[in-house]
PDB file of C-alpha atoms in Angstrom:
ATOM      1  CA  MET A   1     -47.367-104.163 -21.479  1.00 47.00           C
ATOM      2  CA  ARG A   2     -47.324-101.603 -18.654  1.00 48.00           C
ATOM      3  CA  THR A   3     -46.038 -98.089 -19.389  1.00 47.00           C
ATOM      4  CA  TYR A   4     -44.144 -96.138 -16.662  1.00 45.00           C
ATOM      5  CA  SER A   5     -44.102 -92.331 -16.474  1.00 49.00           C
ATOM      6  CA  VAL A   6     -40.636 -90.661 -16.677  1.00 46.00           C
ATOM      7  CA  ARG A   7     -41.759 -87.605 -14.693  1.00 51.00           C
ATOM      8  CA  PRO A   8     -40.809 -88.989 -11.226  1.00 50.00           C
ATOM      9  CA  VAL A   9     -37.333 -89.859 -12.559  1.00 45.00           C
ATOM     10  CA  LYS A  10     -36.806 -86.375 -14.011  1.00 47.00           C
ATOM     11  CA  ALA A  11     -37.944 -84.793 -10.754  1.00 49.00           C
ATOM     12  CA  TRP A  12     -35.503 -86.945  -8.775  1.00 48.00           C
ATOM     13  CA  VAL A  13     -32.599 -85.989 -11.076  1.00 44.00           C
ATOM     14  CA  THR A  14     -33.500 -82.304 -10.819  1.00 52.00           C
ATOM     15  CA  LEU A  15     -33.584 -82.531  -7.021  1.00 47.00           C
ATOM     16  CA  MET A  16     -30.151 -84.203  -6.868  1.00 48.00           C
ATOM     17  CA  VAL A  17     -28.603 -81.580  -9.198  1.00 44.00           C
ATOM     18  CA  SER A  18     -30.010 -78.806  -7.011  1.00 50.00           C
ATOM     19  CA  ILE A  19     -28.535 -80.381  -3.864  1.00 45.00           C
ATOM     20  CA  VAL A  20     -25.083 -80.684  -5.472  1.00 42.00           C
ATOM     21  CA  MET A  21     -25.163 -77.068  -6.653  1.00 45.00           C
ATOM     22  CA  LEU A  22     -26.256 -75.840  -3.221  1.00 42.00           C
ATOM     23  CA  GLY A  23     -23.407 -77.767  -1.588  1.00 45.00           C
ATOM     24  CA  SER A  24     -20.891 -76.201  -3.961  1.00 42.00           C
ATOM     25  CA  ILE A  25     -22.141 -72.709  -3.182  1.00 38.00           C
ATOM     26  CA  ILE A  26     -21.893 -73.296   0.566  1.00 38.00           C
ATOM     27  CA  ALA A  27     -18.386 -74.739   0.234  1.00 39.00           C
ATOM     28  CA  CYS A  28     -17.177 -71.762  -1.814  1.00 36.00           C
ATOM     29  CA  SER A  29     -18.655 -69.214   0.561  1.00 36.00           C
ATOM     30  CA  SER A  30     -17.039 -70.854   3.587  1.00 35.00           C
ATOM     31  CA  ALA A  31     -13.591 -71.430   2.027  1.00 34.00           C
ATOM     32  CA  PRO A  32     -10.743 -69.152   3.155  1.00 33.00           C
ATOM     33  CA  ALA A  33      -9.842 -66.229   0.924  1.00 33.00           C
ATOM     34  CA  SER A  34      -6.952 -66.565  -1.474  1.00 29.00           C
ATOM     35  CA  SER A  35      -3.582 -65.551  -0.058  1.00 28.00           C
ATOM     36  CA  GLY A  36      -2.594 -63.631  -3.150  1.00 27.00           C
ATOM     37  CA  GLY A  37      -1.437 -60.011  -3.420  1.00 28.00           C
ATOM     38  CA  VAL A  38      -0.536 -58.215  -0.212  1.00 29.00           C
ATOM     39  CA  GLN A  39      -1.485 -61.184   1.965  1.00 31.00           C
ATOM     40  CA  ALA A  40       1.062 -63.359   0.201  1.00 29.00           C
ATOM     41  CA  SER A  41       3.846 -60.828   0.723  1.00 43.00           C
ATOM     42  CA  SER A  42       2.882 -60.288   4.353  1.00 52.00           C
ATOM     43  CA  ALA A  43       3.074 -63.996   5.170  1.00 66.00           C
ATOM     44  CA  ASN A  44       6.754 -63.491   6.021  1.00 81.00           C
ATOM     45  CA  ALA A  45       6.328 -59.947   7.351  1.00 84.00           C
ATOM     46  CA  LYS A  46       7.574 -61.030  10.788  1.00 92.00           C
ATOM     47  CA  LYS A  47      10.830 -62.450   9.411  1.00 95.00           C
ATOM     48  CA  ALA A  48      13.562 -59.820   9.452  1.00 97.00           C
ATOM     49  CA  MET A  49      17.138 -59.903   8.203  1.00 96.00           C
ATOM     50  CA  VAL A  50      19.592 -57.494   9.841  1.00 96.00           C
ATOM     51  CA  ILE A  51      22.761 -56.674   7.919  1.00 95.00           C
ATOM     52  CA  ARG A  52      25.548 -55.626  10.257  1.00 92.00           C
ATOM     53  CA  LYS A  53      29.245 -54.845  10.227  1.00 88.00           C
ATOM     54  CA  LYS A  54      31.681 -57.653  10.931  1.00 82.00           C
ATOM     55  CA  GLU A  55      32.921 -56.240  14.218  1.00 75.00           C
ATOM     56  CA  GLY A  56      29.449 -55.841  15.673  1.00 65.00           C
ATOM     57  CA  GLY A  57      28.031 -52.735  17.315  1.00 68.00           C
ATOM     58  CA  GLY A  58      24.650 -51.273  18.130  1.00 72.00           C
ATOM     59  CA  GLU A  59      22.994 -53.946  16.017  1.00 87.00           C
ATOM     60  CA  ALA A  60      22.471 -56.001  19.182  1.00 89.00           C
ATOM     61  CA  PHE A  61      19.971 -53.379  20.369  1.00 90.00           C
ATOM     62  CA  ILE A  62      18.122 -53.619  17.059  1.00 94.00           C
ATOM     63  CA  ILE A  63      18.077 -57.416  17.015  1.00 94.00           C
ATOM     64  CA  ASN A  64      16.816 -57.675  20.602  1.00 95.00           C
ATOM     65  CA  HIS A  65      14.184 -55.015  20.012  1.00 96.00           C
ATOM     66  CA  LEU A  66      12.892 -56.733  16.872  1.00 96.00           C
ATOM     67  CA  LYS A  67      12.659 -60.037  18.714  1.00 96.00           C
ATOM     68  CA  LYS A  68      10.632 -58.366  21.473  1.00 96.00           C
ATOM     69  CA  GLN A  69       8.291 -57.091  18.749  1.00 95.00           C
ATOM     70  CA  GLY A  70       7.694 -60.657  17.601  1.00 95.00           C
ATOM     71  CA  TYR A  71      10.091 -60.820  14.656  1.00 96.00           C
ATOM     72  CA  GLN A  72      12.201 -63.816  13.739  1.00 96.00           C
ATOM     73  CA  VAL A  73      15.621 -62.274  13.151  1.00 96.00           C
ATOM     74  CA  MET A  74      18.606 -63.442  11.144  1.00 95.00           C
ATOM     75  CA  ASP A  75      21.735 -61.282  11.202  1.00 93.00           C
ATOM     76  CA  VAL A  76      24.198 -61.344   8.319  1.00 94.00           C
ATOM     77  CA  VAL A  77      27.622 -59.706   8.064  1.00 93.00           C
ATOM     78  CA  ASP A  78      27.773 -57.088   5.310  1.00 92.00           C
ATOM     79  CA  GLN A  79      30.450 -58.879   3.274  1.00 91.00           C
ATOM     80  CA  ASP A  80      28.394 -62.096   3.276  1.00 93.00           C
ATOM     81  CA  PHE A  81      25.110 -60.513   2.217  1.00 93.00           C
ATOM     82  CA  THR A  82      23.599 -61.067  -1.209  1.00 93.00           C
ATOM     83  CA  VAL A  83      20.125 -60.151  -2.396  1.00 92.00           C
ATOM     84  CA  ASP A  84      19.331 -63.825  -2.941  1.00 93.00           C
ATOM     85  CA  LYS A  85      19.908 -64.539   0.761  1.00 93.00           C
ATOM     86  CA  ALA A  86      16.991 -62.231   1.599  1.00 94.00           C
ATOM     87  CA  ASN A  87      14.486 -64.445  -0.230  1.00 93.00           C
ATOM     88  CA  GLY A  88      11.791 -65.635   2.149  1.00 93.00           C
ATOM     89  CA  TYR A  89      12.171 -62.675   4.524  1.00 96.00           C
ATOM     90  CA  GLY A  90       9.607 -59.940   5.051  1.00 96.00           C
ATOM     91  CA  VAL A  91      12.047 -57.064   5.481  1.00 97.00           C
ATOM     92  CA  VAL A  92      15.781 -56.329   5.411  1.00 97.00           C
ATOM     93  CA  TYR A  93      17.337 -53.797   7.788  1.00 97.00           C
ATOM     94  CA  VAL A  94      20.695 -52.327   6.792  1.00 96.00           C
ATOM     95  CA  SER A  95      22.595 -51.052   9.824  1.00 95.00           C
ATOM     96  CA  GLU A  96      24.388 -47.722   9.661  1.00 94.00           C
ATOM     97  CA  GLY A  97      27.568 -49.520  10.667  1.00 92.00           C
ATOM     98  CA  VAL A  98      27.910 -51.589   7.482  1.00 93.00           C
ATOM     99  CA  ASN A  99      30.726 -51.098   5.001  1.00 91.00           C
ATOM    100  CA  SER A 100      28.895 -49.988   1.871  1.00 87.00           C
ATOM    101  CA  SER A 101      31.696 -51.160  -0.399  1.00 87.00           C
ATOM    102  CA  LYS A 102      31.113 -54.729   0.841  1.00 87.00           C
ATOM    103  CA  MET A 103      27.366 -54.648   0.288  1.00 84.00           C
ATOM    104  CA  ASP A 104      25.640 -56.341  -2.611  1.00 81.00           C
ATOM    105  CA  ALA A 105      25.424 -53.674  -5.316  1.00 80.00           C
ATOM    106  CA  LYS A 106      22.060 -55.114  -6.336  1.00 85.00           C
ATOM    107  CA  LEU A 107      20.377 -54.074  -3.086  1.00 87.00           C
ATOM    108  CA  LYS A 108      18.163 -51.625  -4.979  1.00 87.00           C
ATOM    109  CA  THR A 109      16.767 -54.525  -7.038  1.00 91.00           C
ATOM    110  CA  SER A 110      15.652 -56.440  -3.935  1.00 93.00           C
ATOM    111  CA  LYS A 111      12.089 -57.694  -4.157  1.00 94.00           C
ATOM    112  CA  VAL A 112      12.133 -57.905  -0.362  1.00 96.00           C
ATOM    113  CA  PRO A 113      11.385 -54.530   1.318  1.00 96.00           C
ATOM    114  CA  VAL A 114      14.406 -52.716   2.714  1.00 97.00           C
ATOM    115  CA  VAL A 115      14.942 -50.243   5.565  1.00 98.00           C
ATOM    116  CA  ILE A 116      18.329 -48.537   5.254  1.00 97.00           C
ATOM    117  CA  ALA A 117      20.043 -46.648   8.068  1.00 97.00           C
ATOM    118  CA  LYS A 118      23.328 -46.180   6.145  1.00 95.00           C
ATOM    119  CA  ASN A 119      23.008 -42.996   4.106  1.00 93.00           C
ATOM    120  CA  GLN A 120      25.747 -43.991   1.660  1.00 94.00           C
ATOM    121  CA  ALA A 121      23.978 -47.307   1.074  1.00 94.00           C
ATOM    122  CA  ALA A 122      20.764 -45.340   0.509  1.00 95.00           C
ATOM    123  CA  SER A 123      22.577 -43.293  -2.125  1.00 94.00           C
ATOM    124  CA  ASP A 124      23.938 -46.462  -3.764  1.00 93.00           C
ATOM    125  CA  ALA A 125      20.383 -47.820  -3.866  1.00 94.00           C
ATOM    126  CA  GLY A 126      19.110 -44.668  -5.576  1.00 95.00           C
ATOM    127  CA  LEU A 127      17.029 -43.361  -2.685  1.00 96.00           C
ATOM    128  CA  VAL A 128      18.977 -40.075  -2.798  1.00 95.00           C
ATOM    129  CA  GLY A 129      21.505 -38.678  -5.231  1.00 94.00           C
ATOM    130  CA  VAL A 130      25.245 -39.227  -5.223  1.00 93.00           C
ATOM    131  CA  SER A 131      26.791 -37.577  -2.140  1.00 90.00           C
ATOM    132  CA  GLN A 132      23.408 -36.082  -1.230  1.00 93.00           C
ATOM    133  CA  TYR A 133      23.640 -37.063   2.409  1.00 95.00           C
ATOM    134  CA  GLY A 134      25.401 -36.220   5.660  1.00 94.00           C
ATOM    135  CA  ASP A 135      25.432 -36.325   9.456  1.00 94.00           C
ATOM    136  CA  GLU A 136      24.618 -33.894  12.248  1.00 93.00           C
ATOM    137  CA  ASP A 137      25.734 -33.943  15.881  1.00 95.00           C
ATOM    138  CA  LYS A 138      24.101 -32.648  19.083  1.00 95.00           C
ATOM    139  CA  VAL A 139      20.553 -33.388  17.961  1.00 95.00           C
ATOM    140  CA  ARG A 140      17.600 -34.458  20.100  1.00 96.00           C
ATOM    141  CA  THR A 141      14.516 -33.746  17.974  1.00 96.00           C
ATOM    142  CA  VAL A 142      13.172 -34.073  14.446  1.00 95.00           C
ATOM    143  CA  HIS A 143      10.160 -32.414  12.834  1.00 95.00           C
ATOM    144  CA  ILE A 144       7.339 -34.546  11.417  1.00 95.00           C
ATOM    145  CA  LEU A 145       6.208 -33.331   8.004  1.00 94.00           C
ATOM    146  CA  ASP A 146       3.525 -35.907   7.194  1.00 95.00           C
ATOM    147  CA  SER A 147       1.801 -36.943  10.414  1.00 96.00           C
ATOM    148  CA  LYS A 148      -0.968 -38.856   8.612  1.00 97.00           C
ATOM    149  CA  HIS A 149       1.347 -41.361   6.959  1.00 97.00           C
ATOM    150  CA  PRO A 150       1.872 -44.714   8.753  1.00 97.00           C
ATOM    151  CA  LEU A 151       5.619 -44.041   8.809  1.00 98.00           C
ATOM    152  CA  ALA A 152       4.956 -41.165  11.236  1.00 98.00           C
ATOM    153  CA  ALA A 153       3.625 -43.630  13.847  1.00 98.00           C
ATOM    154  CA  GLY A 154       0.847 -41.210  14.787  1.00 97.00           C
ATOM    155  CA  LEU A 155       3.341 -38.546  15.858  1.00 98.00           C
ATOM    156  CA  LYS A 156       3.347 -34.927  14.706  1.00 95.00           C
ATOM    157  CA  ASP A 157       5.212 -31.626  14.942  1.00 94.00           C
ATOM    158  CA  THR A 158       8.483 -31.717  16.926  1.00 95.00           C
ATOM    159  CA  VAL A 159       9.391 -35.129  18.325  1.00 97.00           C
ATOM    160  CA  ALA A 160      12.191 -35.950  20.743  1.00 97.00           C
ATOM    161  CA  ILE A 161      13.859 -39.049  19.336  1.00 98.00           C
ATOM    162  CA  TYR A 162      16.783 -39.095  21.799  1.00 98.00           C
ATOM    163  CA  LYS A 163      16.917 -38.933  25.585  1.00 97.00           C
ATOM    164  CA  GLU A 164      20.068 -36.832  25.264  1.00 97.00           C
ATOM    165  CA  GLU A 165      21.944 -35.189  22.435  1.00 97.00           C
ATOM    166  CA  GLY A 166      22.989 -37.602  19.751  1.00 97.00           C
ATOM    167  CA  LYS A 167      23.920 -37.961  16.116  1.00 97.00           C
ATOM    168  CA  ILE A 168      21.559 -38.180  13.169  1.00 96.00           C
ATOM    169  CA  SER A 169      22.133 -39.015   9.532  1.00 96.00           C
ATOM    170  CA  TYR A 170      20.096 -37.614   6.675  1.00 96.00           C
ATOM    171  CA  GLY A 171      19.490 -37.486   2.944  1.00 95.00           C
ATOM    172  CA  LEU A 172      19.072 -34.382   0.814  1.00 93.00           C
ATOM    173  CA  HIS A 173      16.405 -34.016  -1.853  1.00 91.00           C
ATOM    174  CA  PRO A 174      14.891 -37.533  -2.167  1.00 95.00           C
ATOM    175  CA  GLY A 175      13.129 -38.299  -5.457  1.00 95.00           C
ATOM    176  CA  LYS A 176       9.806 -36.635  -6.218  1.00 95.00           C
ATOM    177  CA  ASP A 177       7.969 -39.926  -5.628  1.00 97.00           C
ATOM    178  CA  ALA A 178       9.367 -40.276  -2.117  1.00 97.00           C
ATOM    179  CA  VAL A 179       7.129 -39.904   0.912  1.00 97.00           C
ATOM    180  CA  VAL A 180       8.971 -37.450   3.170  1.00 96.00           C
ATOM    181  CA  ILE A 181       8.165 -38.023   6.840  1.00 96.00           C
ATOM    182  CA  ALA A 182      10.671 -36.235   9.077  1.00 96.00           C
ATOM    183  CA  GLU A 183      13.492 -33.729   8.838  1.00 95.00           C
ATOM    184  CA  TYR A 184      16.064 -32.050  10.992  1.00 93.00           C
ATOM    185  CA  PRO A 185      15.202 -28.340  10.684  1.00 81.00           C
ATOM    186  CA  ALA A 186      17.699 -26.491   8.502  1.00 67.00           C
ATOM    187  CA  SER A 187      17.766 -23.102   6.831  1.00 56.00           C
ATOM    188  CA  GLY A 188      17.549 -22.705   3.079  1.00 60.00           C
ATOM    189  CA  SER A 189      16.425 -25.405   0.663  1.00 64.00           C
ATOM    190  CA  ASN A 190      18.786 -28.150   1.868  1.00 68.00           C
ATOM    191  CA  LYS A 191      16.392 -29.813   4.273  1.00 85.00           C
ATOM    192  CA  LYS A 192      17.973 -32.697   6.092  1.00 93.00           C
ATOM    193  CA  VAL A 193      15.471 -35.523   5.695  1.00 96.00           C
ATOM    194  CA  THR A 194      15.796 -38.189   8.385  1.00 97.00           C
ATOM    195  CA  ILE A 195      12.899 -40.478   7.423  1.00 98.00           C
ATOM    196  CA  PHE A 196      11.518 -41.020   3.937  1.00 97.00           C
ATOM    197  CA  GLY A 197      10.254 -43.925   1.876  1.00 97.00           C
ATOM    198  CA  TYR A 198       9.299 -45.142  -1.563  1.00 98.00           C
ATOM    199  CA  GLU A 199       6.150 -47.118  -2.206  1.00 97.00           C
ATOM    200  CA  LYS A 200       6.461 -50.276  -4.275  1.00 96.00           C
ATOM    201  CA  GLY A 201       6.514 -49.201  -7.941  1.00 96.00           C
ATOM    202  CA  ALA A 202       7.445 -45.575  -7.195  1.00 97.00           C
ATOM    203  CA  LYS A 203      10.385 -44.026  -9.069  1.00 97.00           C
ATOM    204  CA  ASN A 204      13.624 -43.471  -7.177  1.00 96.00           C
ATOM    205  CA  ILE A 205      16.116 -40.664  -7.757  1.00 95.00           C
ATOM    206  CA  ASN A 206      17.312 -42.404 -10.926  1.00 94.00           C
ATOM    207  CA  ASN A 207      13.760 -42.679 -12.260  1.00 95.00           C
ATOM    208  CA  GLU A 208      13.823 -46.434 -11.690  1.00 95.00           C
ATOM    209  CA  ALA A 209      10.741 -48.184 -10.310  1.00 96.00           C
ATOM    210  CA  VAL A 210      11.519 -49.758  -6.926  1.00 96.00           C
ATOM    211  CA  PRO A 211      10.470 -53.442  -6.819  1.00 95.00           C
ATOM    212  CA  ALA A 212       9.442 -53.303  -3.141  1.00 96.00           C
ATOM    213  CA  ARG A 213       8.999 -50.671  -0.449  1.00 97.00           C
ATOM    214  CA  GLN A 214      12.270 -48.983   0.471  1.00 97.00           C
ATOM    215  CA  VAL A 215      12.763 -46.729   3.492  1.00 98.00           C
ATOM    216  CA  TYR A 216      15.556 -44.523   4.745  1.00 98.00           C
ATOM    217  CA  PHE A 217      15.650 -44.255   8.528  1.00 98.00           C
ATOM    218  CA  SER A 218      18.215 -42.239  10.464  1.00 98.00           C
ATOM    219  CA  LEU A 219      19.809 -44.346  13.191  1.00 97.00           C
ATOM    220  CA  PRO A 220      23.609 -44.054  13.425  1.00 95.00           C
ATOM    221  CA  THR A 221      25.199 -47.037  15.136  1.00 92.00           C
ATOM    222  CA  GLY A 222      25.853 -46.374  18.800  1.00 91.00           C
ATOM    223  CA  GLU A 223      22.814 -44.124  19.179  1.00 95.00           C
ATOM    224  CA  GLU A 224      20.310 -46.937  19.709  1.00 94.00           C
ATOM    225  CA  SER A 225      20.499 -46.767  23.501  1.00 94.00           C
ATOM    226  CA  LYS A 226      19.522 -43.074  23.408  1.00 96.00           C
ATOM    227  CA  LEU A 227      16.221 -43.617  21.615  1.00 97.00           C
ATOM    228  CA  THR A 228      13.094 -42.413  23.391  1.00 98.00           C
ATOM    229  CA  ASP A 229       9.818 -44.300  23.247  1.00 98.00           C
ATOM    230  CA  ASP A 230       8.825 -42.057  20.338  1.00 98.00           C
ATOM    231  CA  GLY A 231      12.116 -42.818  18.625  1.00 98.00           C
ATOM    232  CA  TRP A 232      11.367 -46.530  18.849  1.00 98.00           C
ATOM    233  CA  LYS A 233       7.809 -45.928  17.634  1.00 98.00           C
ATOM    234  CA  LEU A 234       9.207 -44.352  14.481  1.00 98.00           C
ATOM    235  CA  PHE A 235      11.633 -47.234  14.034  1.00 98.00           C
ATOM    236  CA  ASP A 236       8.869 -49.813  14.481  1.00 98.00           C
ATOM    237  CA  ALA A 237       6.695 -47.939  11.984  1.00 98.00           C
ATOM    238  CA  ALA A 238       9.493 -47.988   9.397  1.00 98.00           C
ATOM    239  CA  ILE A 239       9.978 -51.746   9.744  1.00 97.00           C
ATOM    240  CA  ALA A 240       6.246 -52.540   9.760  1.00 96.00           C
ATOM    241  CA  TRP A 241       5.390 -50.259   6.822  1.00 97.00           C
ATOM    242  CA  ALA A 242       8.190 -51.685   4.712  1.00 97.00           C
ATOM    243  CA  ALA A 243       7.253 -55.272   5.571  1.00 96.00           C
ATOM    244  CA  ALA A 244       3.598 -54.673   4.590  1.00 94.00           C
ATOM    245  CA  ASN A 245       4.920 -53.940   1.064  1.00 86.00           C
ATOM    246  CA  GLY A 246       1.859 -52.432  -0.538  1.00 71.00           C
ATOM    247  CA  GLY A 247      -0.558 -52.918   2.347  1.00 67.00           C
ATOM    248  CA  LYS A 248      -1.379 -50.235   4.879  1.00 59.00           C
TER     249      LYS A 248
END
């Protein structure tokens, strides 16, 4: 009876196992990275919802501008807006012309980033305190306080936001976690802050953690046509930073 050696068989099995393992390693290294975290939230970053007043106004400027910047835009009348309707969007823009009393009171709980131009709506959302806001006429410039932050759009010092005198809106004394970007110079301690934001997870004025980035941006309805290139740069930075929602 002839006896066969098992060594060649073992060697063949070892070789096949090695080939399979090598193939798995190559496949893993060439597979695309997971879309979790910031990448998942930024998948819809170019989908914007604009909340406007029923009668319409300067929102047309905003909608057209966003489209030119590559955003898919859906506009919703203030009285028809609910937080749930924002699901699937990258950012929500709240026009200054909205009627705050008709807005969804749960706006501050939105898991979709929000940029608010209505100072009363910003107060309702806890970005500033109750009645800690106002308006100022005959303004052309703002002063950048944090030029290194993405919300500053690379601008610094005094920036002309309007081609001619216009109106601004502002908040007073945002929460300590807020990133303060620009102000309208004022005497005393009541600095009129025209651009500020809260990072996802930061505490708002009510010491509540915000579920997504939230930004206040001064842009009274009717003033859109007066914006300079730098004014639009600041607007674009507010939308983009909010939509990144934890990214850069």
